[in-house]
Amino acid sequence: MTAAIVGCPFSGGQPRVGVDQGPVHMVEAGIVDQLTALGWKVKFDGHHQFEEVNAITDPPIGKLKNPRLVSAVTKAVANVVGGHAKMGELPVTLGGDHSLAMGTISGTLDAHPDACVIWIDAHADINTAETTDSGNIHGMPVSFLLGLGSPIPEFSWVKPALKAERLVYIGLRDIDAGEKRILKENNIKAFSMHEVDRYGIGKVVEMALDHVNPKRASPIHLSFDVDALDPSVAPSTGTPVRGGLTFREGHYICEAIWETGLLVALDLMEVNPSLADAASVKQTVTVGCSLVRSALGETLL
Ligand SMILES: N[C@](CCCC[B-](O)(O)O)(CCN1CCCCC1)C(=O)O
Ligand SMILES: [Mn+2]
Ligand SMILES: [Mn+2]
Ligand SMILES: [Mn+2]
């Protein structure tokens, strides 16, 4: 089995400096060798360069910030991820901010139209141009993938290829008012931290899979935002929210999804190695690499 590391040093979906260095730190921490040691054939031909895209003048569209940059980069990522997936490889996209998932999931759905998406995050990332308060596109990728909100010409390449019933969230705890409306109106299944507390992570993952993958027959795209974890576990990230997943809960999700044998793509997003002291940065990078290994078959026994 081949894993293709897609290093995406990109921060255009949000305002904080440093998240583009996430993939650099994870590769420097040895993720390629770690996956090789697990038995994977690992492809990594260097981080993707988005400098040339940075050159364009890119005034906001409505509230949306860096719209043309985000569109161009996520479109490029869609082609890269889709290309690897079509060759039967498992793309492991290292972010970079979560707007990249507009690209990764578009790429996955191009190769696996019947794929379902399991989104691990403190946030729903489902704001539309009408509901966003920040204009940061890392809070919006899911709305584009579902085809919600008014069409934006600059994003016309994004096909609404994701169906609401094929999406499920785990870890939610910081949802904007507009997003709450969107989740309800579209009957989107979400297991917040309240459900994690009530049922335990084992039952939550089982219920999440039952919802999007009842016959365990559909490919799975796992999109993991490290801010789903409690800030005490992953401190160096752009939008930390207290009351998150424990180290083990985060790893259990990855282990359980690997056990299905259905994983076809993984995103590990929002590691920002410039937001904390060296020890906290190292902790966050290390947990990011550990989650990737667990999603790709590392077991405790
Ligand atoms: N919903 C937020 C945060 C998005 C986080 C993106 B992720 O998950 O990839 O990290 C928050 C908007 N707003 C921030 C100030 C307080 C009220 C909520 C937004 O900016 O849209
Ligand atoms: Mn996110
Ligand atoms: Mn988040
Ligand atoms: Mn974040």
Short mmCIF file of C-alpha atoms and ligand atoms in Angstrom, two decimals:
data_model
loop_
_atom_site.label_atom_id
_atom_site.label_comp_id
_atom_site.label_asym_id
_atom_site.label_seq_id
_atom_site.Cartn_x
_atom_site.Cartn_y
_atom_site.Cartn_z
CA MET A 1 0.00 0.00 0.00
CA THR A 2 1.28 3.44 -0.89
CA ALA A 3 0.67 6.53 1.20
CA ALA A 4 1.22 9.83 -0.60
CA ILE A 5 2.16 12.66 1.73
CA VAL A 6 0.66 15.88 0.35
CA GLY A 7 2.43 18.66 2.24
CA CYS A 8 0.37 21.83 1.93
CA PRO A 9 2.11 24.84 3.48
CA PHE A 10 -0.94 27.08 3.17
CA SER A 11 -2.46 29.69 5.51
CA GLY A 12 -4.71 31.73 3.21
CA GLY A 13 -7.93 30.47 4.76
CA GLN A 14 -7.23 32.21 8.06
CA PRO A 15 -5.32 35.24 9.39
CA ARG A 16 -2.73 33.77 11.75
CA VAL A 17 0.89 33.45 10.64
CA GLY A 18 2.53 30.06 10.88
CA VAL A 19 -0.03 27.40 10.02
CA ASP A 20 1.69 27.05 6.63
CA GLN A 21 4.68 25.65 8.52
CA GLY A 22 2.63 22.80 9.98
CA PRO A 23 3.52 20.31 7.24
CA VAL A 24 7.20 21.30 7.35
CA HIS A 25 7.38 20.54 11.08
CA MET A 26 5.54 17.22 10.69
CA VAL A 27 7.86 16.05 7.94
CA GLU A 28 10.85 17.22 9.97
CA ALA A 29 9.45 15.24 12.92
CA GLY A 30 9.87 12.14 10.75
CA ILE A 31 6.36 11.23 9.61
CA VAL A 32 7.71 9.69 6.38
CA ASP A 33 10.00 7.27 8.25
CA GLN A 34 7.28 6.61 10.83
CA LEU A 35 4.82 5.46 8.15
CA THR A 36 7.54 3.47 6.38
CA ALA A 37 8.22 1.69 9.67
CA LEU A 38 4.51 0.78 9.75
CA GLY A 39 4.98 -1.00 6.44
CA TRP A 40 3.74 1.71 4.09
CA LYS A 41 5.43 2.58 0.83
CA VAL A 42 5.58 6.37 1.27
CA LYS A 43 5.61 8.88 -1.57
CA PHE A 44 6.72 12.40 -0.67
CA ASP A 45 8.17 14.56 -3.40
CA GLY A 46 8.44 17.77 -1.41
CA HIS A 47 5.90 20.26 -0.12
CA HIS A 48 3.60 21.87 -2.64
CA GLN A 49 4.66 25.42 -3.48
CA PHE A 50 1.92 28.01 -3.66
CA GLU A 51 4.14 31.10 -3.95
CA GLU A 52 3.24 31.81 -7.57
CA VAL A 53 -0.40 31.85 -6.56
CA ASN A 54 0.32 34.42 -3.86
CA ALA A 55 1.20 36.99 -6.52
CA ILE A 56 -2.35 37.68 -7.68
CA THR A 57 -4.14 40.78 -6.39
CA ASP A 58 -6.93 39.42 -4.27
CA PRO A 59 -9.37 41.92 -2.78
CA PRO A 60 -12.11 40.45 -0.56
CA ILE A 61 -15.32 39.25 -2.18
CA GLY A 62 -17.99 40.35 0.26
CA LYS A 63 -16.50 39.29 3.58
CA LEU A 64 -14.37 36.48 2.10
CA LYS A 65 -10.64 37.03 2.55
CA ASN A 66 -8.03 35.87 0.01
CA PRO A 67 -10.79 34.28 -2.10
CA ARG A 68 -8.86 33.92 -5.39
CA LEU A 69 -5.80 32.57 -3.54
CA VAL A 70 -7.84 30.01 -1.62
CA SER A 71 -9.72 29.00 -4.75
CA ALA A 72 -6.57 28.52 -6.82
CA VAL A 73 -4.73 26.59 -4.11
CA THR A 74 -7.63 24.33 -3.20
CA LYS A 75 -8.25 23.60 -6.87
CA ALA A 76 -4.60 22.56 -7.25
CA VAL A 77 -4.90 20.39 -4.13
CA ALA A 78 -8.04 18.74 -5.52
CA ASN A 79 -6.07 17.68 -8.60
CA VAL A 80 -3.14 16.38 -6.55
CA VAL A 81 -5.27 14.42 -4.07
CA GLY A 82 -7.58 13.12 -6.79
CA GLY A 83 -4.56 12.03 -8.82
CA HIS A 84 -3.07 10.01 -5.97
CA ALA A 85 -6.45 8.48 -5.11
CA LYS A 86 -7.05 7.45 -8.72
CA MET A 87 -3.71 5.60 -8.67
CA GLY A 88 -4.95 3.65 -5.66
CA GLU A 89 -2.69 5.52 -3.26
CA LEU A 90 -3.81 6.92 0.10
CA PRO A 91 -3.33 10.72 0.12
CA VAL A 92 -2.30 12.05 3.53
CA THR A 93 -2.70 15.83 3.34
CA LEU A 94 -0.80 17.79 5.98
CA GLY A 95 -2.03 21.36 6.52
CA GLY A 96 -2.09 24.12 6.54
CA ASP A 97 -5.49 25.56 7.36
CA HIS A 98 -8.73 23.66 6.94
CA SER A 99 -9.89 25.54 3.83
CA LEU A 100 -7.64 22.99 2.08
CA ALA A 101 -10.32 20.36 2.71
CA MET A 102 -12.38 21.99 -0.06
CA GLY A 103 -9.64 20.64 -2.31
CA THR A 104 -8.83 17.34 -0.63
CA ILE A 105 -12.46 16.21 -0.41
CA SER A 106 -13.19 17.36 -3.96
CA GLY A 107 -10.25 15.22 -5.05
CA THR A 108 -11.40 12.22 -3.04
CA LEU A 109 -14.95 12.47 -4.40
CA ASP A 110 -13.58 12.68 -7.93
CA ALA A 111 -11.85 9.33 -7.42
CA HIS A 112 -14.43 7.82 -5.05
CA PRO A 113 -17.85 9.38 -5.79
CA ASP A 114 -19.45 7.20 -3.11
CA ALA A 115 -17.05 8.27 -0.34
CA CYS A 116 -18.36 9.52 3.00
CA VAL A 117 -16.70 12.24 5.07
CA ILE A 118 -15.95 12.05 8.78
CA TRP A 119 -15.06 15.55 10.00
CA ILE A 120 -13.28 15.78 13.36
CA ASP A 121 -13.28 19.38 14.61
CA ALA A 122 -14.30 21.80 17.35
CA HIS A 123 -15.96 23.75 14.53
CA ALA A 124 -18.38 22.86 11.72
CA ASP A 125 -16.49 24.86 9.04
CA ILE A 126 -19.82 25.20 7.23
CA ASN A 127 -20.36 28.97 7.04
CA THR A 128 -21.57 30.38 3.72
CA ALA A 129 -20.67 33.81 2.31
CA GLU A 130 -23.92 34.99 3.92
CA THR A 131 -23.34 33.51 7.40
CA THR A 132 -19.60 33.91 7.97
CA ASP A 133 -18.68 36.54 10.55
CA SER A 134 -14.92 36.35 10.09
CA GLY A 135 -14.65 35.97 6.32
CA ASN A 136 -11.95 33.36 6.99
CA ILE A 137 -12.51 30.63 4.46
CA HIS A 138 -11.18 27.88 6.80
CA GLY A 139 -14.60 28.30 8.47
CA MET A 140 -16.43 27.56 5.20
CA PRO A 141 -15.12 24.55 3.22
CA VAL A 142 -18.03 22.23 4.02
CA SER A 143 -20.63 24.71 2.67
CA PHE A 144 -18.82 24.75 -0.69
CA LEU A 145 -18.60 20.94 -0.81
CA LEU A 146 -22.36 20.69 -0.12
CA GLY A 147 -23.19 23.46 -2.61
CA LEU A 148 -24.83 25.65 0.05
CA GLY A 149 -25.13 29.46 -0.10
CA SER A 150 -25.10 31.72 -3.12
CA PRO A 151 -22.71 30.60 -5.87
CA ILE A 152 -19.42 32.53 -6.03
CA PRO A 153 -17.95 32.64 -9.57
CA GLU A 154 -14.36 32.42 -8.28
CA PHE A 155 -15.24 29.04 -6.74
CA SER A 156 -17.19 27.67 -9.69
CA TRP A 157 -14.72 24.76 -9.99
CA VAL A 158 -16.03 23.27 -6.70
CA LYS A 159 -18.66 20.69 -7.58
CA PRO A 160 -21.33 20.13 -4.90
CA ALA A 161 -20.28 16.50 -4.83
CA LEU A 162 -20.85 15.86 -1.13
CA LYS A 163 -24.33 14.83 0.02
CA ALA A 164 -25.40 15.93 3.52
CA GLU A 165 -26.26 12.34 4.49
CA ARG A 166 -22.66 11.30 3.73
CA LEU A 167 -21.16 13.76 6.22
CA VAL A 168 -20.81 13.34 9.96
CA TYR A 169 -19.03 15.45 12.60
CA ILE A 170 -17.36 14.45 15.87
CA GLY A 171 -16.02 16.92 18.46
CA LEU A 172 -18.13 20.03 17.78
CA ARG A 173 -18.28 22.65 20.53
CA ASP A 174 -17.91 26.10 18.91
CA ILE A 175 -20.60 26.54 16.26
CA ASP A 176 -21.76 29.94 14.95
CA ALA A 177 -25.48 30.77 14.98
CA GLY A 178 -25.66 30.61 11.20
CA GLU A 179 -23.94 27.23 11.21
CA LYS A 180 -26.41 25.84 13.75
CA ARG A 181 -29.23 26.83 11.37
CA ILE A 182 -27.45 25.23 8.41
CA LEU A 183 -26.81 21.98 10.31
CA LYS A 184 -30.50 21.77 11.29
CA GLU A 185 -31.89 22.77 7.87
CA ASN A 186 -29.75 20.16 6.14
CA ASN A 187 -30.25 17.41 8.75
CA ILE A 188 -26.51 17.02 9.12
CA LYS A 189 -25.48 14.48 11.75
CA ALA A 190 -23.17 15.90 14.40
CA PHE A 191 -21.78 14.32 17.55
CA SER A 192 -20.73 17.25 19.74
CA MET A 193 -18.61 16.93 22.87
CA HIS A 194 -21.91 16.52 24.74
CA GLU A 195 -22.57 13.23 22.91
CA VAL A 196 -18.95 12.16 23.42
CA ASP A 197 -19.44 12.68 27.16
CA ARG A 198 -22.82 10.96 27.21
CA TYR A 199 -22.08 7.86 25.10
CA GLY A 200 -18.31 7.58 25.15
CA ILE A 201 -16.11 7.78 22.07
CA GLY A 202 -16.53 4.12 21.15
CA LYS A 203 -20.28 4.38 20.80
CA VAL A 204 -20.04 7.77 19.10
CA VAL A 205 -17.73 6.45 16.37
CA GLU A 206 -20.01 3.42 15.90
CA MET A 207 -23.08 5.68 15.57
CA ALA A 208 -21.23 8.03 13.24
CA LEU A 209 -20.23 5.13 10.97
CA ASP A 210 -23.76 3.68 11.17
CA HIS A 211 -25.06 7.02 9.91
CA VAL A 212 -22.76 7.60 6.94
CA ASN A 213 -21.59 4.05 6.24
CA PRO A 214 -24.31 1.68 7.47
CA LYS A 215 -23.14 -1.31 5.38
CA ARG A 216 -19.46 -0.40 5.93
CA ALA A 217 -19.23 -0.45 2.13
CA SER A 218 -18.31 3.18 1.32
CA PRO A 219 -14.80 4.60 1.20
CA ILE A 220 -14.02 7.01 4.06
CA HIS A 221 -12.34 10.43 3.89
CA LEU A 222 -11.23 11.42 7.40
CA SER A 223 -10.66 15.16 7.84
CA PHE A 224 -9.03 15.80 11.23
CA ASP A 225 -8.60 19.37 12.57
CA VAL A 226 -6.25 19.18 15.54
CA ASP A 227 -8.35 21.80 17.32
CA ALA A 228 -10.88 19.00 17.87
CA LEU A 229 -8.48 17.91 20.59
CA ASP A 230 -8.47 19.72 23.91
CA PRO A 231 -5.99 22.63 23.89
CA SER A 232 -4.10 20.86 26.70
CA VAL A 233 -3.41 18.09 24.16
CA ALA A 234 -2.85 20.18 21.01
CA PRO A 235 -2.10 23.73 22.15
CA SER A 236 -0.41 25.15 19.05
CA THR A 237 -3.38 25.68 16.74
CA GLY A 238 -5.14 28.78 15.44
CA THR A 239 -8.62 28.49 16.95
CA PRO A 240 -8.32 26.51 20.20
CA VAL A 241 -11.54 25.78 22.13
CA ARG A 242 -11.61 24.35 25.66
CA GLY A 243 -13.44 21.13 26.48
CA GLY A 244 -12.09 19.05 23.60
CA LEU A 245 -11.20 15.44 22.90
CA THR A 246 -8.60 13.74 25.05
CA PHE A 247 -5.42 12.35 23.54
CA ARG A 248 -6.95 8.87 23.64
CA GLU A 249 -10.34 9.91 22.23
CA GLY A 250 -8.59 11.49 19.26
CA HIS A 251 -6.50 8.38 18.71
CA TYR A 252 -9.45 6.04 19.20
CA ILE A 253 -11.27 7.75 16.32
CA CYS A 254 -8.27 7.21 14.03
CA GLU A 255 -7.75 3.59 15.17
CA ALA A 256 -11.44 2.72 14.77
CA ILE A 257 -11.61 4.21 11.27
CA TRP A 258 -8.49 2.33 10.24
CA GLU A 259 -10.11 -0.88 11.55
CA THR A 260 -12.97 -0.45 9.06
CA GLY A 261 -10.46 -0.99 6.25
CA LEU A 262 -12.32 1.71 4.33
CA LEU A 263 -10.03 4.73 4.72
CA VAL A 264 -9.10 6.23 1.35
CA ALA A 265 -7.89 9.72 2.34
CA LEU A 266 -6.74 11.59 5.43
CA ASP A 267 -6.32 15.29 6.25
CA LEU A 268 -4.38 16.39 9.34
CA MET A 269 -5.02 20.12 9.55
CA GLU A 270 -4.40 23.33 11.52
CA VAL A 271 -1.12 22.49 13.24
CA ASN A 272 0.39 25.96 13.67
CA PRO A 273 3.94 25.64 15.02
CA SER A 274 4.29 29.33 15.73
CA LEU A 275 1.63 29.93 18.37
CA ALA A 276 3.18 28.53 21.51
CA ASP A 277 6.41 27.82 23.34
CA ALA A 278 8.78 25.22 21.91
CA ALA A 279 7.52 22.43 24.16
CA SER A 280 3.88 23.08 23.25
CA VAL A 281 4.72 23.25 19.54
CA LYS A 282 6.61 19.96 19.79
CA GLN A 283 3.67 18.43 21.66
CA THR A 284 1.24 19.53 18.94
CA VAL A 285 3.42 18.35 16.05
CA THR A 286 4.03 15.04 17.84
CA VAL A 287 0.31 14.44 18.42
CA GLY A 288 -0.37 15.28 14.77
CA CYS A 289 2.13 12.66 13.61
CA SER A 290 0.75 10.16 16.13
CA LEU A 291 -2.81 10.62 14.86
CA VAL A 292 -1.63 10.05 11.28
CA ARG A 293 0.09 6.81 12.32
CA SER A 294 -3.05 5.61 14.15
CA ALA A 295 -5.23 6.38 11.14
CA LEU A 296 -2.80 4.39 9.01
CA GLY A 297 -2.76 1.26 11.12
CA GLU A 298 -0.54 1.78 14.14
CA THR A 299 -2.02 -0.23 17.02
CA LEU A 300 -1.24 -0.34 20.73
CA LEU A 301 -0.85 -4.13 20.89
N1 LIG B 1 -16.54 29.60 12.88
C1 LIG B 1 -15.35 30.41 12.97
C2 LIG B 1 -14.10 29.57 13.19
C3 LIG B 1 -13.71 28.70 12.06
C4 LIG B 1 -12.59 27.75 12.45
C5 LIG B 1 -12.05 27.00 11.29
B1 LIG B 1 -11.28 25.66 11.64
O1 LIG B 1 -12.20 24.70 12.20
O2 LIG B 1 -10.74 25.08 10.45
O3 LIG B 1 -10.27 25.90 12.59
C6 LIG B 1 -15.44 31.29 14.22
C7 LIG B 1 -16.11 32.60 13.97
N2 LIG B 1 -16.20 33.50 15.13
C8 LIG B 1 -14.90 33.80 15.76
C9 LIG B 1 -15.06 34.88 16.86
C10 LIG B 1 -16.07 34.45 17.91
C11 LIG B 1 -17.37 34.01 17.26
C12 LIG B 1 -17.10 32.95 16.17
C13 LIG B 1 -15.23 31.20 11.68
O4 LIG B 1 -14.30 31.97 11.53
O5 LIG B 1 -16.10 31.00 10.78
MN MN B 2 -11.54 22.95 10.87
MN MN B 3 -11.48 23.82 14.05
MN MN B 4 -8.34 25.82 13.53
#
